Structure formats: C-alpha cells, structure tokens
Amino acid sequence: MGRAGLQVPTPCVSVCWAGIEVPASAQPGPERGDSMTPTLMALLCLGTLPKPTIRAEPSSAIPWGTPVTIWCQGSLEAREYRLLKNEGDLWTWITQGNLWTWVTQKPLEPGDKADFSTAYMTDSSAGRYHCRYLSPTGWSELSDPLELVVTGIHGKPQLSALPSPVVASGGNVTLKCASWMTFYRFVLMKEGERQPSSTLDSQRAPSVQFQALFLVGPVTPSLRWTFRCYGYYNNTPHMWSYPSDPLELLVSGVSGKPSLLTPEGPVVTSGQSLTLQCHSDVGYDRFSLSKEGARDPPQLLGRQPQAGLSGADFALGPVRPSIGGWYTCYGRHSLSPEWSAPSDPLDILVAGQLPYTPSLSVQPGPTVTSGENVTLRCQSRSAVDTFLLSKEGAASPPLRLRSKSQTGQHQAEFSVSPVTSAHGGTYRCYGSSSTAPHLLSQPSDPLELRVSGTADTVSPPQNESAPGSASDRRDYTVENVIRMGVAAFILVVLGILLLEARHSQTRTPEAASS
C-alpha cells in the first residue's frame, strides 16, 4: 500500500489537533515534510474551518478484490485534500502509490471534494480513516472516522426472521443472525445504506450456535426492507465474513385475506407431491407463500386466473420432513407495495416419521345410531406427547389431544356427542412429539364409522301449487271418487243386511205353523 509510516522523534512536541494528540513531526505543513509554523499550529487548535465529511462508495463494507472510492468533502476554497489512516498508535498519511490513487489531491482549481480510489480491496486497505483539507487560512480539523471493512474473509452466517418475514404494516420483527463460528459480533446491514443498521455482541444459543437478535421496525410499505448480516472476530474488527443470503421483509396490510388449502389434505407422506393453493375473490396480481420460521424467503408467484377467482398454485414438490410446518399466503396488486392480510394458517403434517404405529378403537362399536355418544380411542405403548385424529377426505385439520398415561399405555379419547350422519367415514390416528410437532408416527389401521337411523334425515321439499290449479282439481276428483266408492260400498253392505233381515222374518211364521 502506498503510504508513509510516521516515526516520532525524541524530543517530540505535540499540538492540539481536533481533540487528537498528533506528534508534531507527523503534522505536514503546506508541503509534505515541512515543519509546522506557529501560525498554522494556532489555526489547527482553533479549528475555525468547517469539518470535512468522509464516505466510501459503493459502501463502507467492500468485498475482497473489488474497487472502492473514499470521498472527502470540504470547502470550495480547499486547495488540497489528504487522507489519514489510524492504526492503533500509528497515524499514517496515505500518499500516491500502487494501491491508492489521489485523483484530486491538488486540484488545478479550488474544489469542495476529492476522491481516493483503489481498484482492489484487501485486508490491508481496511481500517479507520479520516480526511482533512487545506484552505488559504490553513488546514481543517479531521473529519469524523470512516470504518472501512473488507468482507468475504470468513464463512457466511444465516439470517432469518422471527416468527416470519411477513410483517404487518407498522409492526416490528426480530431478525436472527446465527453461525457455528465463534464470532465476537454480528452486523446487520440494510440494502441501499452505506453504514450498518446495527451491531450486536454475539450470544451463545441453546443450539450451540452463536447468534444476535436484531429488532427491526416499525416497517412501512413505502420502503424496501432487505437485509444481510455479517460476523467478525474481536481481534480483526475490519475483516468481516461473507454476507448472509439476503432476507426481504414483506409488509402486509388489511386488505381482504386470501384462502390457503391443499387438495392432498393437511396430512401427507414422504415422496408424495404437494401443492398449496392460494385463492382470493379480490383481483390480486401477485401472491406470496410464507412458512413460519423458515430461513428461505417467501415464494412469489404471478396470478393464475381460475373460475372467477385469482390465485396461485405453489408446487412444493415431493414431500420431505422439512416441508412440515405452518404456512400462510398473501395477495398484492401490482401497483401497490403493500400485501394483503394473511390467510388463515395451514398446518402441513408429515406422517410416517416416528417409529411406532398407534391403534384406534371405537365405543360402543363401529356401527351406531344417530344421536348416540361415540368415543374414538387412540393408544400406543410408545411415549407420545399428542395424539391426532384425522378423517379421510376432510379439509379441516386433524383433532389434537394431549396423551394420558394409563396402565402402561399412552392414550387419548376423542368424544363425539351426539353422533350424526356427518360423522360417518374412515378415521386414522397418529402420534407426535412436542420437539417436532409437524412430524407424525405411522398411521393406525383405518377405522370406518357407520351411522344409521333417520333422526337427522331431511324430507325432500314438497311442491306447492296455486289454489284452483289443474293439480288441485285432479286431487279433488280423486278424493270424490274415493268418497263415492266408500259410500257405494256402505250402501251395498246395508242392502245385504236389509235383505237378510226380511228373509229371516218371512221364514219365522212358516216355522211357527209347522
């Protein structure tokens, strides 16, 4: 690096320079190497000139091997600019050499800024910098420090949002930067900003990782919220890791929430294809799918019109254990940066991940009458935290009950009271662990519940006809025919009875005379 290391001779006279004790031999005069004059020393101590500003482009965190430019901005009367690097107790004036190029060290005409550039950023270029300028009245005081760091020295950390990268407008979110490396500190940077958003000491997490938790907010849809984080060690604070993968926060609002469902049902098995469908009757152009606690950013898809609804189908591919979890989706209009309210959460459960199979039984039996009380009992000899009862073909999530230990078995009893025909169907039960609630055991054998009876049978509606209609006339005719038939039958019976009575009376006198 083209620079001059300044040695302090003895005896040494020091002067006040913007609150920094600088050896007199390290304070160049109007020409480098000249000794200080009493007048110039007095001007430096008075600090009457405006303090210059210093910045780095494109950022103060520069990847290894890429170019960087340091700008020093002072007064329009400035005749010369100089760059100073602070390395502990050693102050070094940056001079023209192979690494740094003084583009406007001594401009032909006075100007209010100068730039110092290097085409190849290295660890020797990183450090703390100040600048100052020379005007007709003397040298200015030092600028505020610029912390120039080189990135890409260590492995990248991981950045995630807790609980989700989707944040309600005006809300806050916690960003977790974590690494298996023993970094001393973590740094959070927002895209588009030259300086770090925040720096926090590393904390050891229960997972043995090292991490820092950054509180971000309140967030608004008018800005873009994309972040990366870095880590560094205590003895090399200007040498940072590679950046984490970018994490973009999505800002949600209060517009109509979409619905989220899956044709496969909430319980799936490894290797099965899985598609999550986000639909809305609001004409959204973009849809986003987010998983709670996921490190990956939300998936984004364009609108796919379907039968009067707008929506998008998110194909998650063959099911893996890591797919299990809570999902929500959002919609957005293309001209608005704000996302909708979240859909109701959808819990995806992956069966067959725990090495046991529970059993399922029903009391009083698999065939019951509508209105009876029914109990479905799920049991296992293995340790189970929670039992889940799932009905085949049901879109609703499985029922959950905490396991109870009884006579060496873990069990849960699901009561249905009173049972109706809607409860009929095929059931299975599963067990889960509290440490991984989205991973389930093998399914129990299927149990078919049959509900008989007419207690909840609904009679088909009868057609209503207007009075005096043809159907009414037909109904009256039939009734009249029936009445006439009944009357004729009664008359016939009465006639037979009368004839029989008269015949009996005729035979009685004859019998008496004989």
Short mmCIF file of C-alpha atoms in Angstrom, two decimals:
data_model
loop_
_atom_site.label_atom_id
_atom_site.label_comp_id
_atom_site.label_asym_id
_atom_site.label_seq_id
_atom_site.Cartn_x
_atom_site.Cartn_y
_atom_site.Cartn_z
CA MET A 1 0.00 0.00 0.00
CA GLY A 2 1.45 3.37 -0.98
CA ARG A 3 1.67 5.18 2.35
CA ALA A 4 4.25 6.70 4.70
CA GLY A 5 4.57 5.35 8.23
CA LEU A 6 5.40 8.28 10.51
CA GLN A 7 8.02 7.84 13.23
CA VAL A 8 8.02 10.09 16.30
CA PRO A 9 11.45 11.64 17.03
CA THR A 10 12.63 12.50 20.54
CA PRO A 11 12.28 15.01 21.94
CA CYS A 12 8.81 15.45 20.42
CA VAL A 13 6.48 18.43 20.63
CA SER A 14 2.77 17.63 20.32
CA VAL A 15 0.00 20.03 19.44
CA CYS A 16 -3.80 20.02 19.85
CA TRP A 17 -5.47 18.88 16.61
CA ALA A 18 -9.24 18.44 16.73
CA GLY A 19 -9.05 16.66 20.06
CA ILE A 20 -6.41 14.15 18.83
CA GLU A 21 -2.85 14.18 20.11
CA VAL A 22 -0.68 14.03 16.99
CA PRO A 23 3.13 14.17 17.02
CA ALA A 24 4.45 17.45 15.61
CA SER A 25 6.62 15.57 13.14
CA ALA A 26 3.50 13.78 11.83
CA GLN A 27 1.71 17.04 11.00
CA PRO A 28 2.61 18.04 7.48
CA GLY A 29 2.69 21.67 6.57
CA PRO A 30 1.57 23.13 3.26
CA GLU A 31 4.05 20.80 1.61
CA ARG A 32 4.56 17.26 2.85
CA GLY A 33 7.61 17.02 5.09
CA ASP A 34 7.67 20.72 6.04
CA SER A 35 7.73 21.60 9.72
CA MET A 36 4.76 23.28 11.36
CA THR A 37 4.76 27.08 11.77
CA PRO A 38 3.39 28.61 14.97
CA THR A 39 0.66 30.35 12.97
CA LEU A 40 -0.53 27.10 11.40
CA MET A 41 -0.41 25.32 14.74
CA ALA A 42 -2.63 28.02 16.22
CA LEU A 43 -5.12 27.71 13.35
CA LEU A 44 -5.29 23.95 13.83
CA CYS A 45 -6.01 24.31 17.53
CA LEU A 46 -8.67 26.95 16.95
CA GLY A 47 -10.49 24.68 14.43
CA THR A 48 -12.07 27.63 12.64
CA LEU A 49 -12.50 25.78 9.32
CA PRO A 50 -15.59 23.60 8.73
CA LYS A 51 -15.03 19.93 9.41
CA PRO A 52 -14.95 17.85 6.21
CA THR A 53 -17.16 14.81 5.66
CA ILE A 54 -15.89 11.41 4.56
CA ARG A 55 -17.71 8.49 2.94
CA ALA A 56 -16.97 5.34 0.95
CA GLU A 57 -18.65 4.22 -2.27
CA PRO A 58 -20.38 1.95 -3.02
CA SER A 59 -20.44 1.16 0.72
CA SER A 60 -18.26 1.05 3.80
CA ALA A 61 -18.31 -2.78 3.59
CA ILE A 62 -16.42 -3.82 0.45
CA PRO A 63 -15.99 -7.40 -0.84
CA TRP A 64 -12.41 -8.60 -1.19
CA GLY A 65 -10.87 -7.77 -4.58
CA THR A 66 -13.43 -5.15 -5.65
CA PRO A 67 -12.87 -1.40 -6.17
CA VAL A 68 -13.72 1.27 -3.61
CA THR A 69 -13.60 5.06 -3.58
CA ILE A 70 -13.26 7.27 -0.49
CA TRP A 71 -14.68 10.77 -0.88
CA CYS A 72 -13.63 13.73 1.26
CA GLN A 73 -15.83 16.81 1.01
CA GLY A 74 -14.74 20.13 2.47
CA SER A 75 -14.85 23.77 1.42
CA LEU A 76 -14.99 25.38 -2.01
CA GLU A 77 -11.75 27.14 -1.08
CA ALA A 78 -9.92 23.85 -0.49
CA ARG A 79 -6.58 23.60 -2.34
CA GLU A 80 -5.51 20.17 -1.19
CA TYR A 81 -7.05 17.08 0.43
CA ARG A 82 -5.32 14.43 2.47
CA LEU A 83 -6.38 11.01 3.76
CA LEU A 84 -5.25 9.70 7.14
CA LYS A 85 -5.42 6.11 8.37
CA ASN A 86 -5.36 5.32 12.08
CA GLU A 87 -3.70 2.03 13.02
CA GLY A 88 -3.63 1.92 16.78
CA ASP A 89 -0.98 4.39 17.94
CA LEU A 90 0.34 4.90 14.41
CA TRP A 91 -1.12 7.61 12.18
CA THR A 92 -0.36 7.16 8.50
CA TRP A 93 -0.75 9.69 5.71
CA ILE A 94 -1.96 7.98 2.55
CA THR A 95 0.26 9.02 -0.32
CA GLN A 96 0.14 8.32 -4.01
CA GLY A 97 1.36 4.80 -4.73
CA ASN A 98 0.42 1.49 -6.28
CA LEU A 99 -2.71 0.96 -4.17
CA TRP A 100 -4.34 4.35 -3.61
CA THR A 101 -4.65 6.95 -6.37
CA TRP A 102 -5.11 10.58 -5.46
CA VAL A 103 -7.44 11.76 -8.17
CA THR A 104 -7.74 15.34 -6.89
CA GLN A 105 -5.02 15.64 -4.30
CA LYS A 106 -4.02 19.08 -5.59
CA PRO A 107 -6.73 20.29 -7.97
CA LEU A 108 -5.82 22.91 -10.53
CA GLU A 109 -8.70 24.97 -9.20
CA PRO A 110 -10.17 25.00 -5.70
CA GLY A 111 -12.95 22.41 -5.18
CA ASP A 112 -15.17 21.15 -2.38
CA LYS A 113 -14.29 17.42 -2.62
CA ALA A 114 -11.67 14.89 -3.60
CA ASP A 115 -11.70 11.13 -4.07
CA PHE A 116 -9.16 8.43 -3.20
CA SER A 117 -9.64 5.18 -5.14
CA THR A 118 -8.29 1.67 -5.19
CA ALA A 119 -9.20 -0.98 -7.73
CA TYR A 120 -8.56 -3.96 -5.43
CA MET A 121 -9.84 -4.06 -1.86
CA THR A 122 -7.75 -6.17 0.55
CA ASP A 123 -7.43 -6.61 4.29
CA SER A 124 -4.53 -4.12 4.32
CA SER A 125 -6.89 -1.49 2.86
CA ALA A 126 -9.42 -1.95 5.66
CA GLY A 127 -9.27 0.25 8.73
CA ARG A 128 -10.27 3.60 10.26
CA TYR A 129 -9.84 6.66 8.04
CA HIS A 130 -10.04 10.43 8.46
CA CYS A 131 -9.52 13.23 5.96
CA ARG A 132 -8.81 16.97 6.03
CA TYR A 133 -8.24 19.78 3.55
CA LEU A 134 -6.02 22.84 3.14
CA SER A 135 -7.52 26.27 2.51
CA PRO A 136 -5.90 29.74 2.29
CA THR A 137 -6.32 30.08 6.06
CA GLY A 138 -4.74 26.71 6.87
CA TRP A 139 -5.64 23.08 7.47
CA SER A 140 -9.09 21.99 8.59
CA GLU A 141 -9.73 19.70 11.53
CA LEU A 142 -10.12 15.97 10.97
CA SER A 143 -13.34 14.52 9.62
CA ASP A 144 -15.33 12.02 11.65
CA PRO A 145 -13.92 8.50 11.28
CA LEU A 146 -14.81 6.18 8.40
CA GLU A 147 -14.72 2.49 9.30
CA LEU A 148 -13.81 0.78 6.04
CA VAL A 149 -14.16 -3.01 6.19
CA VAL A 150 -13.36 -5.84 3.79
CA THR A 151 -15.89 -8.69 3.55
CA GLY A 152 -15.51 -12.30 2.44
CA ILE A 153 -12.84 -13.29 4.97
CA HIS A 154 -14.93 -15.88 6.91
CA GLY A 155 -17.89 -18.18 6.17
CA LYS A 156 -21.30 -16.55 5.88
CA PRO A 157 -23.84 -16.58 8.75
CA GLN A 158 -27.56 -17.29 8.39
CA LEU A 159 -30.25 -14.61 8.62
CA SER A 160 -33.89 -15.41 9.44
CA ALA A 161 -36.99 -13.57 10.64
CA LEU A 162 -38.89 -14.48 13.80
CA PRO A 163 -41.62 -15.55 13.60
CA SER A 164 -41.99 -14.78 9.87
CA PRO A 165 -40.56 -12.48 7.19
CA VAL A 166 -44.07 -11.14 6.59
CA VAL A 167 -44.75 -8.22 8.94
CA ALA A 168 -47.91 -6.18 9.43
CA SER A 169 -47.61 -2.55 8.40
CA GLY A 170 -46.37 -0.55 11.39
CA GLY A 171 -45.19 -3.69 13.19
CA ASN A 172 -41.80 -4.89 14.40
CA VAL A 173 -39.89 -8.08 13.65
CA THR A 174 -36.84 -9.82 15.10
CA LEU A 175 -34.03 -10.79 12.72
CA LYS A 176 -31.72 -13.57 13.90
CA CYS A 177 -28.15 -13.71 12.60
CA ALA A 178 -26.54 -17.03 13.57
CA SER A 179 -23.39 -19.01 12.83
CA TRP A 180 -21.49 -22.04 14.07
CA MET A 181 -18.36 -19.87 14.04
CA THR A 182 -17.40 -18.14 17.29
CA PHE A 183 -17.86 -14.59 16.02
CA TYR A 184 -17.39 -11.79 18.54
CA ARG A 185 -20.02 -9.54 16.98
CA PHE A 186 -22.70 -9.59 14.31
CA VAL A 187 -23.54 -6.69 12.00
CA LEU A 188 -26.90 -6.06 10.28
CA MET A 189 -26.92 -4.01 7.07
CA LYS A 190 -29.92 -2.79 5.11
CA GLU A 191 -29.71 -2.80 1.34
CA GLY A 192 -29.14 0.68 -0.08
CA GLU A 193 -27.48 2.08 3.05
CA ARG A 194 -23.73 2.72 3.34
CA GLN A 195 -23.48 2.26 7.09
CA PRO A 196 -24.54 -0.71 9.26
CA SER A 197 -28.06 -0.64 10.67
CA SER A 198 -26.94 -2.21 13.94
CA THR A 199 -24.06 -4.09 15.59
CA LEU A 200 -24.60 -6.51 18.48
CA ASP A 201 -22.42 -8.74 20.61
CA SER A 202 -22.64 -12.44 19.90
CA GLN A 203 -24.62 -14.65 22.30
CA ARG A 204 -24.39 -18.41 22.62
CA ALA A 205 -27.71 -20.06 21.75
CA PRO A 206 -29.05 -23.30 23.25
CA SER A 207 -28.34 -24.96 19.89
CA VAL A 208 -24.61 -24.22 20.49
CA GLN A 209 -24.73 -21.68 17.67
CA PHE A 210 -23.61 -18.10 18.17
CA GLN A 211 -26.24 -15.51 17.35
CA ALA A 212 -27.56 -11.97 17.72
CA LEU A 213 -31.19 -10.85 17.70
CA PHE A 214 -31.90 -7.54 15.93
CA LEU A 215 -35.23 -5.75 16.48
CA VAL A 216 -36.36 -4.05 13.26
CA GLY A 217 -39.31 -1.71 12.87
CA PRO A 218 -41.75 -0.21 12.63
CA VAL A 219 -41.91 -1.28 8.98
CA THR A 220 -43.86 0.59 6.32
CA PRO A 221 -44.82 -0.45 2.77
CA SER A 222 -43.29 2.72 1.30
CA LEU A 223 -39.75 1.35 1.80
CA ARG A 224 -37.97 -1.82 0.75
CA TRP A 225 -36.76 -3.91 3.69
CA THR A 226 -33.92 -6.15 2.50
CA PHE A 227 -31.16 -7.12 4.95
CA ARG A 228 -27.89 -9.05 5.14
CA CYS A 229 -25.75 -9.80 8.17
CA TYR A 230 -22.03 -10.38 8.83
CA GLY A 231 -19.84 -11.66 11.62
CA TYR A 232 -16.33 -10.74 12.74
CA TYR A 233 -13.76 -11.63 15.40
CA ASN A 234 -12.61 -9.41 18.24
CA ASN A 235 -9.02 -9.01 17.05
CA THR A 236 -9.94 -8.19 13.41
CA PRO A 237 -12.96 -5.84 13.57
CA HIS A 238 -12.40 -4.57 9.99
CA MET A 239 -12.38 -8.06 8.44
CA TRP A 240 -15.91 -9.41 8.11
CA SER A 241 -17.40 -12.68 6.93
CA TYR A 242 -19.16 -13.21 3.65
CA PRO A 243 -22.66 -11.70 3.78
CA SER A 244 -25.62 -13.89 4.65
CA ASP A 245 -28.17 -14.58 1.94
CA PRO A 246 -30.46 -11.56 1.56
CA LEU A 247 -33.69 -11.53 3.57
CA GLU A 248 -36.54 -9.36 2.31
CA LEU A 249 -39.39 -8.45 4.64
CA LEU A 250 -42.88 -8.34 3.13
CA VAL A 251 -45.18 -5.71 4.60
CA SER A 252 -48.80 -6.83 4.92
CA GLY A 253 -51.86 -4.61 5.31
CA VAL A 254 -55.56 -5.03 5.99
CA SER A 255 -56.97 -5.73 2.51
CA GLY A 256 -59.02 -8.90 2.04
CA LYS A 257 -57.18 -12.04 3.07
CA PRO A 258 -56.95 -14.96 0.62
CA SER A 259 -57.63 -18.60 1.47
CA LEU A 260 -54.99 -21.34 1.59
CA LEU A 261 -55.72 -25.03 1.09
CA THR A 262 -54.23 -28.21 -0.32
CA PRO A 263 -56.05 -30.83 -2.44
CA GLU A 264 -53.95 -33.55 -0.79
CA GLY A 265 -55.20 -32.72 2.70
CA PRO A 266 -53.15 -31.49 5.66
CA VAL A 267 -51.60 -34.94 6.41
CA VAL A 268 -49.09 -36.08 3.77
CA THR A 269 -46.37 -38.72 3.47
CA SER A 270 -42.76 -38.60 2.25
CA GLY A 271 -42.40 -38.67 -1.52
CA GLN A 272 -45.96 -37.52 -2.14
CA SER A 273 -46.45 -34.48 -4.37
CA LEU A 274 -47.81 -31.44 -2.55
CA THR A 275 -49.41 -28.26 -3.91
CA LEU A 276 -50.65 -25.36 -1.80
CA GLN A 277 -53.36 -23.25 -3.42
CA CYS A 278 -53.75 -19.57 -2.53
CA HIS A 279 -57.05 -18.17 -3.84
CA SER A 280 -58.96 -14.92 -3.46
CA ASP A 281 -62.07 -13.25 -4.83
CA VAL A 282 -60.07 -10.00 -4.79
CA GLY A 283 -58.25 -9.45 -8.08
CA TYR A 284 -54.68 -9.71 -6.78
CA ASP A 285 -51.86 -9.87 -9.32
CA ARG A 286 -49.15 -11.33 -7.09
CA PHE A 287 -49.20 -13.99 -4.40
CA SER A 288 -46.70 -14.90 -1.72
CA LEU A 289 -46.36 -18.09 0.32
CA SER A 290 -44.55 -17.92 3.66
CA LYS A 291 -43.57 -20.67 6.10
CA GLU A 292 -43.23 -19.85 9.79
CA GLY A 293 -39.62 -19.93 10.96
CA ALA A 294 -38.23 -20.71 7.50
CA ARG A 295 -34.79 -19.43 6.56
CA ASP A 296 -35.73 -19.24 2.90
CA PRO A 297 -37.52 -16.09 1.71
CA PRO A 298 -41.22 -16.33 0.80
CA GLN A 299 -42.09 -17.76 -2.59
CA LEU A 300 -43.61 -15.31 -5.07
CA LEU A 301 -45.89 -16.18 -7.98
CA GLY A 302 -47.94 -14.27 -10.52
CA ARG A 303 -51.70 -14.52 -10.85
CA GLN A 304 -53.24 -17.67 -12.34
CA PRO A 305 -56.94 -16.92 -13.10
CA GLN A 306 -59.31 -19.75 -12.12
CA ALA A 307 -63.11 -19.72 -12.48
CA GLY A 308 -63.71 -16.15 -11.40
CA LEU A 309 -61.05 -16.25 -8.69
CA SER A 310 -57.47 -15.03 -8.71
CA GLY A 311 -54.92 -17.35 -7.23
CA ALA A 312 -51.63 -19.18 -7.49
CA ASP A 313 -50.62 -22.81 -7.01
CA PHE A 314 -47.36 -23.31 -5.14
CA ALA A 315 -45.86 -26.71 -6.01
CA LEU A 316 -43.67 -27.82 -3.11
CA GLY A 317 -42.51 -30.96 -4.93
CA PRO A 318 -42.02 -34.37 -3.33
CA VAL A 319 -42.73 -34.20 0.39
CA ARG A 320 -39.72 -34.16 2.73
CA PRO A 321 -39.76 -33.99 6.53
CA SER A 322 -38.61 -30.35 6.36
CA ILE A 323 -41.81 -29.38 4.49
CA GLY A 324 -43.91 -29.83 7.64
CA GLY A 325 -44.96 -26.59 9.34
CA TRP A 326 -47.35 -23.64 9.37
CA TYR A 327 -47.96 -21.80 6.07
CA THR A 328 -49.75 -18.55 5.23
CA CYS A 329 -50.25 -16.77 1.93
CA TYR A 330 -50.79 -13.17 0.86
CA GLY A 331 -52.02 -11.28 -2.19
CA ARG A 332 -50.95 -7.96 -3.67
CA HIS A 333 -51.90 -5.64 -6.51
CA SER A 334 -49.07 -4.96 -8.94
CA LEU A 335 -49.25 -1.18 -8.39
CA SER A 336 -49.14 -1.41 -4.60
CA PRO A 337 -46.14 -2.33 -2.42
CA GLU A 338 -48.42 -3.49 0.41
CA TRP A 339 -49.50 -7.12 0.76
CA SER A 340 -52.93 -8.24 1.95
CA ALA A 341 -53.83 -9.55 5.37
CA PRO A 342 -52.55 -13.12 5.88
CA SER A 343 -54.67 -16.13 5.08
CA ASP A 344 -55.68 -18.42 7.92
CA PRO A 345 -52.64 -20.59 8.70
CA LEU A 346 -52.42 -24.09 7.20
CA ASP A 347 -50.60 -26.78 9.16
CA ILE A 348 -48.87 -29.36 6.96
CA LEU A 349 -48.14 -32.62 8.82
CA VAL A 350 -45.77 -35.31 7.52
CA ALA A 351 -46.76 -38.84 8.57
CA GLY A 352 -44.51 -41.88 8.89
CA GLN A 353 -41.61 -40.06 10.53
CA LEU A 354 -41.79 -41.61 14.04
CA PRO A 355 -41.04 -45.34 14.54
CA TYR A 356 -44.31 -46.57 16.02
CA THR A 357 -47.91 -47.26 14.98
CA PRO A 358 -50.81 -46.43 17.34
CA SER A 359 -54.08 -48.37 17.44
CA LEU A 360 -57.58 -46.92 17.01
CA SER A 361 -60.81 -48.34 18.50
CA VAL A 362 -64.38 -47.10 18.90
CA GLN A 363 -67.02 -47.46 21.63
CA PRO A 364 -69.76 -48.69 21.61
CA GLY A 365 -68.87 -50.07 18.16
CA PRO A 366 -68.23 -49.17 14.52
CA THR A 367 -71.97 -49.11 13.73
CA VAL A 368 -74.06 -46.70 15.76
CA THR A 369 -77.42 -44.97 15.60
CA SER A 370 -77.70 -41.26 15.05
CA GLY A 371 -77.90 -39.44 18.37
CA GLU A 372 -75.70 -41.88 20.31
CA ASN A 373 -72.48 -40.94 22.11
CA VAL A 374 -69.31 -42.28 20.47
CA THR A 375 -65.71 -42.39 21.74
CA LEU A 376 -62.69 -42.95 19.47
CA ARG A 377 -59.67 -44.13 21.47
CA CYS A 378 -56.10 -43.83 20.14
CA GLN A 379 -53.45 -45.84 22.02
CA SER A 380 -49.72 -46.60 21.88
CA ARG A 381 -47.17 -48.32 24.09
CA SER A 382 -44.54 -45.84 22.86
CA ALA A 383 -44.14 -42.45 24.50
CA VAL A 384 -46.46 -39.97 22.79
CA ASP A 385 -46.95 -36.28 23.59
CA THR A 386 -50.00 -35.62 21.42
CA PHE A 387 -52.47 -37.80 19.50
CA LEU A 388 -54.11 -36.59 16.30
CA LEU A 389 -57.36 -37.92 14.81
CA SER A 390 -57.81 -37.48 11.08
CA LYS A 391 -60.87 -38.17 8.92
CA GLU A 392 -60.28 -39.29 5.36
CA GLY A 393 -61.25 -36.63 2.80
CA ALA A 394 -61.82 -33.90 5.38
CA ALA A 395 -60.39 -30.46 4.60
CA SER A 396 -60.38 -29.46 8.26
CA PRO A 397 -57.20 -30.04 10.32
CA PRO A 398 -56.94 -33.17 12.48
CA LEU A 399 -58.20 -33.06 16.06
CA ARG A 400 -55.47 -32.95 18.72
CA LEU A 401 -55.43 -34.21 22.31
CA ARG A 402 -52.65 -34.45 24.84
CA SER A 403 -51.64 -38.01 25.64
CA LYS A 404 -52.50 -39.55 29.03
CA SER A 405 -50.59 -42.47 30.51
CA GLN A 406 -52.74 -45.34 31.83
CA THR A 407 -51.79 -48.95 32.65
CA GLY A 408 -48.54 -48.73 30.73
CA GLN A 409 -50.18 -47.25 27.64
CA HIS A 410 -50.40 -43.73 26.28
CA GLN A 411 -53.85 -42.85 25.02
CA ALA A 412 -56.33 -40.13 24.14
CA GLU A 413 -60.11 -40.38 23.84
CA PHE A 414 -61.94 -38.30 21.24
CA SER A 415 -65.64 -37.92 22.12
CA VAL A 416 -68.40 -37.34 19.57
CA SER A 417 -71.70 -36.45 21.20
CA PRO A 418 -74.24 -36.77 19.75
CA VAL A 419 -73.15 -38.54 16.58
CA THR A 420 -74.80 -37.63 13.27
CA SER A 421 -74.57 -38.99 9.75
CA ALA A 422 -71.95 -36.27 9.03
CA HIS A 423 -69.57 -38.08 11.40
CA GLY A 424 -69.64 -41.23 9.33
CA GLY A 425 -66.42 -42.04 7.46
CA THR A 426 -62.94 -43.52 7.73
CA TYR A 427 -60.65 -42.41 10.58
CA ARG A 428 -56.95 -42.82 11.38
CA CYS A 429 -54.91 -41.63 14.31
CA TYR A 430 -51.26 -40.57 14.70
CA GLY A 431 -48.83 -39.69 17.46
CA SER A 432 -46.46 -36.71 17.59
CA SER A 433 -43.65 -35.34 19.73
CA SER A 434 -43.51 -31.87 21.28
CA THR A 435 -39.98 -31.36 19.90
CA ALA A 436 -41.16 -31.80 16.29
CA PRO A 437 -44.95 -31.35 16.28
CA HIS A 438 -45.22 -31.43 12.47
CA LEU A 439 -43.71 -34.93 12.18
CA LEU A 440 -46.14 -37.79 12.86
CA SER A 441 -45.96 -41.52 13.53
CA GLN A 442 -47.13 -44.22 11.17
CA PRO A 443 -50.93 -44.10 10.78
CA SER A 444 -53.15 -46.51 12.69
CA ASP A 445 -55.19 -49.04 10.76
CA PRO A 446 -58.24 -47.33 9.24
CA LEU A 447 -61.49 -47.46 11.21
CA GLU A 448 -64.82 -46.98 9.43
CA LEU A 449 -67.61 -45.44 11.47
CA ARG A 450 -71.13 -46.15 10.15
CA VAL A 451 -74.06 -44.09 11.40
CA SER A 452 -77.59 -45.46 10.87
CA GLY A 453 -81.02 -44.04 11.69
CA THR A 454 -83.25 -41.26 10.38
CA ALA A 455 -83.02 -38.79 13.20
CA ASP A 456 -81.16 -36.36 11.04
CA THR A 457 -82.79 -37.33 7.71
CA VAL A 458 -84.29 -34.35 5.93
CA SER A 459 -87.50 -34.97 3.90
CA PRO A 460 -87.39 -33.65 0.37
CA PRO A 461 -89.35 -30.44 -0.08
CA GLN A 462 -92.95 -30.73 -1.43
CA ASN A 463 -94.01 -28.78 -4.48
CA GLU A 464 -96.51 -26.04 -3.70
CA SER A 465 -99.30 -25.34 -6.19
CA ALA A 466 -101.58 -22.37 -6.55
CA PRO A 467 -105.25 -22.77 -5.44
CA GLY A 468 -107.53 -23.77 -8.25
CA SER A 469 -104.77 -25.21 -10.38
CA ALA A 470 -105.17 -28.35 -12.51
CA SER A 471 -103.33 -30.41 -9.92
CA ASP A 472 -105.77 -29.25 -7.23
CA ARG A 473 -108.70 -30.23 -9.46
CA ARG A 474 -107.11 -33.65 -10.03
CA ASP A 475 -106.64 -34.06 -6.29
CA TYR A 476 -110.30 -33.15 -5.59
CA THR A 477 -111.56 -35.58 -8.29
CA VAL A 478 -109.62 -38.45 -6.80
CA GLU A 479 -110.96 -37.62 -3.36
CA ASN A 480 -114.54 -37.54 -4.69
CA VAL A 481 -114.12 -40.90 -6.43
CA ILE A 482 -112.82 -42.38 -3.20
CA ARG A 483 -115.71 -40.95 -1.23
CA MET A 484 -118.26 -42.26 -3.75
CA GLY A 485 -116.66 -45.67 -3.73
CA VAL A 486 -116.78 -45.83 0.05
CA ALA A 487 -120.42 -44.66 0.05
CA ALA A 488 -121.38 -47.29 -2.56
CA PHE A 489 -119.65 -50.00 -0.53
CA ILE A 490 -121.57 -48.95 2.56
CA LEU A 491 -124.87 -48.95 0.64
CA VAL A 492 -124.21 -52.44 -0.71
CA VAL A 493 -123.48 -53.73 2.77
CA LEU A 494 -126.63 -52.09 4.16
CA GLY A 495 -128.70 -53.57 1.32
CA ILE A 496 -127.40 -57.07 2.03
CA LEU A 497 -128.18 -56.65 5.71
CA LEU A 498 -131.78 -55.49 4.96
CA LEU A 499 -132.41 -58.36 2.58
CA GLU A 500 -131.09 -60.83 5.12
CA ALA A 501 -133.41 -59.34 7.78
CA ARG A 502 -136.51 -59.56 5.59
CA HIS A 503 -135.67 -63.13 4.62
CA SER A 504 -135.45 -64.07 8.28
CA GLN A 505 -138.86 -62.52 9.05
CA THR A 506 -140.53 -64.49 6.23
CA ARG A 507 -139.18 -67.81 7.46
CA THR A 508 -140.30 -67.28 11.08
CA PRO A 509 -144.19 -67.60 10.53
CA GLU A 510 -143.68 -70.64 8.37
CA ALA A 511 -141.69 -72.34 11.09
CA ALA A 512 -144.35 -71.48 13.68
CA SER A 513 -147.28 -73.03 11.66
CA SER A 514 -145.38 -76.18 11.04
#
